[in-house]
Amino acid sequence: MKAYHPWRLPNLILVLSSLLFVQDSVVAQQYLGTVERLSPELDSLLEQDAKMEILGSGFTWTEGPVWMGGAEGHLLFSDIPRNSIFQWSQDSGIRLFMSPSGYTGVTYYGLEPGSNGLLKDLQGRLVMCEHGDRRISVLTEQGGKRTLTDNYQGKRFNSPNDAILKRNGDLYFTDPPYGLPERFTDPHREIDFCGVYRLSPDGTVTLLTKEIERPNGLAFSPDESTLYVAQSHPEHATWTSFPVQADGTLGKGHEFYDATHRVGAELGLPDGMTVDGAGNLWASGPGGIYIFSSEAKLLGRLLTGLATSNCTFGPEGWLYVTADSHVVRIKTKAVMLPATP
């Protein structure tokens, strides 16, 4: 989430600007930020000379990074205000992948109409959390989109924000109103709370909790016994862990870190996150990326100097980070989770 000045760009201008951006993306490597080391344990995850390499800039607000394919694959990420998804690969740099990505209407729809969180399903297809169309969709093999879910008990979602998939096919997702034109006070809002939900493979939607006022990013521990949820509330900027019960519902949450004291002094709020194979949590928050051990000890931070929205792992230990108008990556020594399709 972020605040923007209103603007609209015709798709033609968007495509032309993205082509110009590709030319700009092949310049010599540039870096940003610093690594803040708070524990010697961080040395097992990052080399002393690890740096954040800029892959691209000039976007409006980047989000939802996901790695598609294997070692020769590519990164996809959302630019929410542009209503677009972009692609980066080592060989081709950055190009426009999809537009529109989250809102298919023709009238103005607020400052954040596009797709937000992106992920792969068990078949390797792209799944999108769509702000403007207020749904979660999947990109079919034929190239079109199919709605996976767009309502709870007949009421339209606020604006699905981020999602994570269990190995059994259950999709867990958050639904704050950041994609609605007037957010919490939007007259078209049909659900008066911000829920964390589960979408089962049979299409059943289950409300898991509404105790987090502004849920945002989420991730599972490697064994899927714990669900982590970020709260992007400037007055209660926290991360909470929930035990996952045998039936997929959630037990009582435990708030394991509060970053409220950093809000304002550093840019950003708790947002998207990812987990490595050893259970370390890499989570965006005020200042950049927070690196927690599996025991919730803060080991260090990647200080981007930008409002940082999300991160994901790609091949060979690369961590890809979306930060404001930038996309960056840093080489880690983290153990990777088993690859998905």
Coordinates of C-alpha atoms in Angstrom, one line a residue:
M1 CA 0.0 0.0 0.0
K2 CA 1.1 3.6 -0.6
A3 CA -0.4 7.0 -1.2
Y4 CA -0.1 8.5 -4.7
H5 CA -1.1 11.6 -6.7
P6 CA -4.0 10.8 -9.1
W7 CA -3.0 10.1 -12.7
R8 CA -4.1 8.0 -15.7
L9 CA -2.0 6.8 -18.6
P10 CA -3.4 5.5 -21.9
N11 CA -2.2 1.9 -22.6
L12 CA -0.3 3.1 -25.7
I13 CA 1.8 5.5 -23.6
L14 CA 2.3 2.8 -21.0
V15 CA 3.6 0.4 -23.6
L16 CA 5.9 3.0 -25.1
S17 CA 7.3 4.0 -21.8
S18 CA 7.9 0.4 -20.9
L19 CA 9.9 0.0 -24.1
L20 CA 12.0 3.0 -23.3
F21 CA 12.5 1.6 -19.8
V22 CA 13.9 -1.7 -21.3
Q23 CA 16.6 0.4 -23.0
D24 CA 17.4 2.1 -19.7
S25 CA 17.6 -1.3 -17.8
V26 CA 20.7 -2.6 -19.6
V27 CA 23.1 0.0 -18.2
A28 CA 26.0 -0.9 -15.9
Q29 CA 25.1 -2.4 -12.6
Q30 CA 24.1 0.0 -9.8
Y31 CA 23.4 -0.7 -6.1
L32 CA 21.5 0.8 -3.3
G33 CA 21.1 0.5 0.5
T34 CA 23.1 -1.2 3.2
V35 CA 23.0 -4.4 5.3
E36 CA 22.3 -3.9 9.0
R37 CA 23.8 -6.8 10.9
L38 CA 22.2 -7.4 14.4
S39 CA 23.5 -10.9 15.0
P40 CA 26.5 -13.0 14.0
E41 CA 24.0 -15.6 12.8
L42 CA 23.3 -13.4 9.8
D43 CA 26.8 -14.3 8.4
S44 CA 25.4 -17.8 7.5
L45 CA 22.8 -16.1 5.3
L46 CA 24.7 -13.1 3.7
E47 CA 28.3 -12.6 2.8
Q48 CA 30.0 -9.6 4.3
D49 CA 30.2 -7.9 0.9
A50 CA 26.6 -8.7 -0.1
K51 CA 24.9 -5.7 -1.9
M52 CA 21.5 -4.9 -3.4
E53 CA 21.7 -4.7 -7.1
I54 CA 19.2 -2.5 -9.0
L55 CA 17.5 -4.4 -11.7
G56 CA 15.1 -1.6 -12.7
S57 CA 13.6 1.7 -11.6
G58 CA 11.2 4.3 -12.8
F59 CA 8.1 2.4 -11.8
T60 CA 5.3 3.8 -9.6
W61 CA 4.8 1.2 -6.9
T62 CA 6.2 -2.3 -7.3
E63 CA 4.7 -5.3 -5.5
G64 CA 4.1 -9.0 -5.7
P65 CA 7.3 -10.5 -7.0
V66 CA 7.3 -14.2 -8.0
W67 CA 9.8 -16.3 -9.8
M68 CA 8.4 -18.3 -12.7
G69 CA 10.1 -21.4 -14.1
G70 CA 13.5 -22.8 -13.1
A71 CA 17.0 -21.5 -13.4
E72 CA 16.3 -20.1 -16.9
G73 CA 13.0 -18.6 -15.8
H74 CA 12.0 -15.0 -15.1
L75 CA 10.7 -12.7 -12.4
L76 CA 7.2 -11.2 -12.6
F77 CA 6.1 -8.2 -10.4
S78 CA 3.2 -5.9 -10.3
D79 CA 3.1 -2.1 -10.7
I80 CA -0.2 -1.5 -9.0
P81 CA -0.9 2.1 -10.0
R82 CA 0.0 1.3 -13.6
N83 CA -2.4 -1.7 -13.6
S84 CA 0.4 -3.7 -15.1
I85 CA 2.7 -6.7 -14.6
F86 CA 6.3 -6.5 -15.7
Q87 CA 8.8 -9.3 -16.4
W88 CA 12.6 -9.4 -15.7
S89 CA 15.0 -12.0 -17.0
Q90 CA 18.8 -12.1 -17.0
D91 CA 19.0 -12.2 -20.8
S92 CA 16.2 -9.7 -21.7
G93 CA 16.0 -7.3 -18.9
I94 CA 12.6 -5.8 -18.2
R95 CA 9.5 -5.7 -20.4
L96 CA 5.8 -5.3 -20.1
F97 CA 4.1 -8.7 -19.4
M98 CA 0.4 -7.8 -18.9
S99 CA -1.8 -4.7 -18.9
P100 CA -4.4 -4.4 -17.6
S101 CA -3.5 -6.7 -14.7
G102 CA -6.1 -6.1 -12.0
Y103 CA -8.8 -3.8 -13.3
T104 CA -10.6 -4.3 -16.6
G105 CA -13.1 -1.4 -16.2
V106 CA -12.9 1.8 -18.4
T107 CA -13.6 4.5 -15.8
Y108 CA -11.1 5.8 -13.2
Y109 CA -10.8 3.4 -10.2
G110 CA -8.6 5.0 -7.6
L111 CA -4.8 5.0 -7.2
E112 CA -4.2 1.3 -6.9
P113 CA -6.3 -0.6 -9.4
G114 CA -3.8 -3.2 -10.6
S115 CA -2.7 -6.6 -9.5
N116 CA -0.9 -6.9 -6.2
G117 CA 0.3 -10.3 -4.9
L118 CA 1.4 -12.8 -7.5
L119 CA 2.2 -16.5 -7.0
K120 CA 2.4 -19.9 -8.8
D121 CA -0.2 -22.6 -8.4
L122 CA 0.6 -26.3 -8.3
Q123 CA 0.5 -26.4 -12.1
G124 CA 3.0 -23.6 -12.4
R125 CA 0.3 -21.1 -13.6
L126 CA 0.3 -17.5 -12.6
V127 CA -2.3 -16.6 -9.8
M128 CA -3.1 -12.9 -9.3
C129 CA -4.7 -10.9 -6.4
E130 CA -6.6 -8.2 -8.3
H131 CA -7.4 -4.9 -6.6
G132 CA -9.8 -3.3 -9.1
D133 CA -11.7 -6.4 -10.1
R134 CA -11.8 -7.5 -6.4
R135 CA -10.9 -11.1 -7.1
I136 CA -8.2 -13.8 -7.3
S137 CA -7.7 -15.1 -10.8
V138 CA -5.5 -17.6 -12.6
L139 CA -3.9 -17.2 -16.0
T140 CA -5.1 -20.1 -18.1
E141 CA -3.1 -22.1 -20.7
Q142 CA -5.1 -20.4 -23.4
G143 CA -4.0 -17.0 -22.2
G144 CA -7.2 -15.8 -20.6
K145 CA -8.1 -15.4 -16.9
R146 CA -10.4 -17.5 -14.8
T147 CA -11.8 -16.2 -11.5
L148 CA -10.9 -18.5 -8.6
T149 CA -12.9 -16.5 -6.0
D150 CA -14.4 -13.0 -5.7
N151 CA -16.8 -13.1 -2.7
Y152 CA -17.4 -14.4 0.8
Q153 CA -20.9 -15.5 1.5
G154 CA -22.2 -13.5 -1.4
K155 CA -20.4 -10.3 -0.5
R156 CA -17.6 -9.0 -2.8
F157 CA -14.1 -8.9 -1.3
N158 CA -12.6 -5.6 -0.5
S159 CA -9.5 -6.0 -2.6
P160 CA -7.5 -9.2 -2.3
N161 CA -3.9 -8.2 -1.4
D162 CA -1.6 -11.2 -1.0
A163 CA -1.8 -15.0 -1.1
I164 CA 0.2 -18.1 -0.3
L165 CA -0.4 -21.7 -1.4
K166 CA -0.2 -24.8 0.7
R167 CA 1.1 -28.0 -0.8
N168 CA -2.4 -29.5 -0.6
G169 CA -3.8 -26.8 -2.9
D170 CA -5.4 -24.6 -0.2
L171 CA -4.9 -20.9 -1.0
Y172 CA -4.6 -18.5 2.0
F173 CA -5.1 -14.8 1.3
T174 CA -5.6 -11.4 2.9
D175 CA -8.3 -8.9 2.0
P176 CA -7.7 -5.3 3.2
P177 CA -9.4 -2.4 1.3
Y178 CA -6.3 -0.7 -0.1
G179 CA -7.4 -1.3 -3.6
L180 CA -10.8 0.4 -3.2
P181 CA -10.8 4.1 -4.3
E182 CA -11.8 5.3 -0.9
R183 CA -10.3 2.4 1.1
F184 CA -12.0 1.9 4.5
T185 CA -14.8 4.4 3.8
D186 CA -15.5 3.3 0.2
P187 CA -19.3 3.2 -0.4
H188 CA -19.0 0.1 -2.5
R189 CA -17.4 -1.9 0.3
E190 CA -19.5 -4.9 1.1
I191 CA -17.4 -6.6 3.9
D192 CA -16.9 -4.4 6.9
F193 CA -13.8 -6.2 8.2
C194 CA -10.4 -7.2 6.8
G195 CA -10.2 -11.0 6.8
V196 CA -7.6 -13.7 6.3
Y197 CA -9.3 -16.4 4.3
R198 CA -8.7 -19.9 2.9
L199 CA -9.8 -21.0 -0.6
S200 CA -10.1 -24.7 -0.8
P201 CA -9.6 -26.6 -4.1
D202 CA -13.3 -27.3 -4.3
G203 CA -14.0 -23.5 -4.2
T204 CA -15.1 -23.2 -0.6
V205 CA -14.0 -19.9 1.1
T206 CA -13.4 -20.0 4.8
L207 CA -12.9 -17.0 7.0
L208 CA -9.9 -17.9 9.2
T209 CA -9.5 -14.7 11.3
K210 CA -10.5 -11.1 11.3
E211 CA -8.6 -10.1 14.4
I212 CA -5.9 -8.4 12.5
E213 CA -7.2 -4.9 11.6
R214 CA -5.1 -4.4 8.4
P215 CA -3.6 -7.8 7.3
N216 CA -1.2 -7.7 4.4
G217 CA 1.6 -10.1 3.5
L218 CA 1.6 -13.7 4.6
A219 CA 3.9 -16.8 4.5
F220 CA 4.0 -20.4 5.8
S221 CA 6.8 -22.0 7.7
P222 CA 8.6 -24.7 5.7
D223 CA 6.5 -27.5 7.3
E224 CA 3.3 -25.4 6.9
S225 CA 2.6 -25.6 10.7
T226 CA 2.7 -21.9 11.1
L227 CA 1.2 -19.0 9.1
Y228 CA 2.9 -15.6 9.4
V229 CA 0.8 -12.5 8.8
A230 CA 1.9 -8.9 8.5
Q231 CA -0.2 -6.0 9.8
S232 CA 0.4 -2.8 7.8
H233 CA -1.1 -0.4 10.4
P234 CA 1.0 2.7 11.1
E235 CA -0.2 2.6 14.8
H236 CA 0.3 -1.1 15.2
A237 CA 2.9 -2.3 12.7
T238 CA 3.4 -5.9 13.7
W239 CA 4.0 -9.5 12.6
T240 CA 1.8 -12.3 14.0
S241 CA 2.3 -16.1 13.8
F242 CA -0.7 -18.5 13.8
P243 CA -0.5 -22.2 14.4
V244 CA -2.2 -24.1 11.5
Q245 CA -4.5 -26.8 12.8
A246 CA -4.9 -30.2 11.1
D247 CA -8.1 -29.1 9.4
G248 CA -6.3 -26.0 8.0
T249 CA -7.9 -23.5 10.3
L250 CA -5.8 -21.2 12.6
G251 CA -5.2 -21.3 16.3
K252 CA -4.6 -18.3 18.5
G253 CA -2.2 -15.8 17.0
H254 CA 1.1 -14.7 18.7
E255 CA 2.4 -11.3 17.9
F256 CA 6.2 -11.8 17.7
Y257 CA 7.5 -8.5 16.6
D258 CA 6.3 -4.9 16.8
A259 CA 8.0 -2.3 14.5
T260 CA 5.6 0.6 15.4
H261 CA 8.5 2.6 16.9
R262 CA 10.2 2.7 13.5
V263 CA 7.1 4.0 11.6
G264 CA 7.7 7.5 10.4
A265 CA 11.4 7.5 11.1
E266 CA 11.9 4.9 8.4
L267 CA 9.8 4.4 5.2
G268 CA 7.3 1.6 4.9
L269 CA 5.1 -0.7 6.9
P270 CA 5.0 -4.5 7.4
D271 CA 4.0 -5.9 4.0
G272 CA 5.0 -8.9 1.9
M273 CA 7.3 -11.7 3.0
T274 CA 8.9 -15.0 2.1
V275 CA 10.5 -17.9 4.0
D276 CA 13.6 -19.9 3.2
G277 CA 14.2 -23.6 3.6
A278 CA 15.6 -23.2 7.1
G279 CA 12.6 -21.3 8.3
N280 CA 14.1 -17.9 8.3
L281 CA 11.5 -15.2 7.6
W282 CA 12.4 -12.4 5.2
A283 CA 9.8 -9.7 5.7
S284 CA 9.3 -6.2 4.4
G285 CA 8.8 -3.5 7.0
P286 CA 9.8 0.0 8.0
G287 CA 13.3 0.6 6.5
G288 CA 13.5 -2.4 4.3
I289 CA 13.6 -6.2 4.7
Y290 CA 13.7 -7.7 8.2
I291 CA 15.4 -11.1 8.5
F292 CA 14.0 -13.2 11.4
S293 CA 15.3 -16.6 12.4
S294 CA 12.8 -19.5 12.7
E295 CA 12.7 -18.6 16.4
A296 CA 11.6 -15.1 15.6
K297 CA 14.9 -13.5 16.5
L298 CA 15.7 -10.4 14.4
L299 CA 19.1 -11.2 12.7
G300 CA 19.4 -8.1 10.6
R301 CA 17.8 -5.9 8.0
L302 CA 18.3 -5.0 4.3
L303 CA 18.0 -1.2 4.5
T304 CA 16.8 -0.1 1.1
G305 CA 16.2 3.5 1.9
L306 CA 12.8 3.1 0.2
A307 CA 9.3 2.0 1.2
T308 CA 9.7 -1.7 0.6
S309 CA 6.7 -3.8 -0.3
N310 CA 7.7 -7.5 -0.8
C311 CA 10.4 -10.1 -1.6
T312 CA 10.7 -13.6 -3.1
F313 CA 13.5 -16.1 -3.7
G314 CA 14.6 -17.1 -7.1
P315 CA 17.3 -19.7 -8.2
E316 CA 20.8 -19.8 -6.7
G317 CA 19.8 -18.0 -3.5
W318 CA 18.9 -14.7 -5.1
L319 CA 16.4 -12.6 -3.1
Y320 CA 14.3 -10.3 -5.3
V321 CA 12.9 -7.2 -3.6
T322 CA 10.2 -4.7 -4.7
A323 CA 10.9 -1.3 -3.2
D324 CA 8.8 1.7 -4.2
S325 CA 9.8 2.5 -7.8
H326 CA 12.6 0.0 -7.8
V327 CA 13.2 -3.8 -8.2
V328 CA 16.5 -5.0 -6.7
R329 CA 18.1 -8.3 -5.8
I330 CA 20.8 -9.6 -3.4
K331 CA 22.7 -12.8 -3.3
T332 CA 22.1 -14.9 -0.2
K333 CA 23.4 -18.2 1.2
A334 CA 19.9 -19.2 2.3
V335 CA 18.7 -22.8 1.9
M336 CA 16.0 -22.9 -0.7
L337 CA 12.6 -24.6 -0.3
P338 CA 11.9 -27.4 -2.8
A339 CA 11.1 -26.0 -6.2
T340 CA 7.5 -25.8 -7.4
P341 CA 6.6 -26.3 -11.1

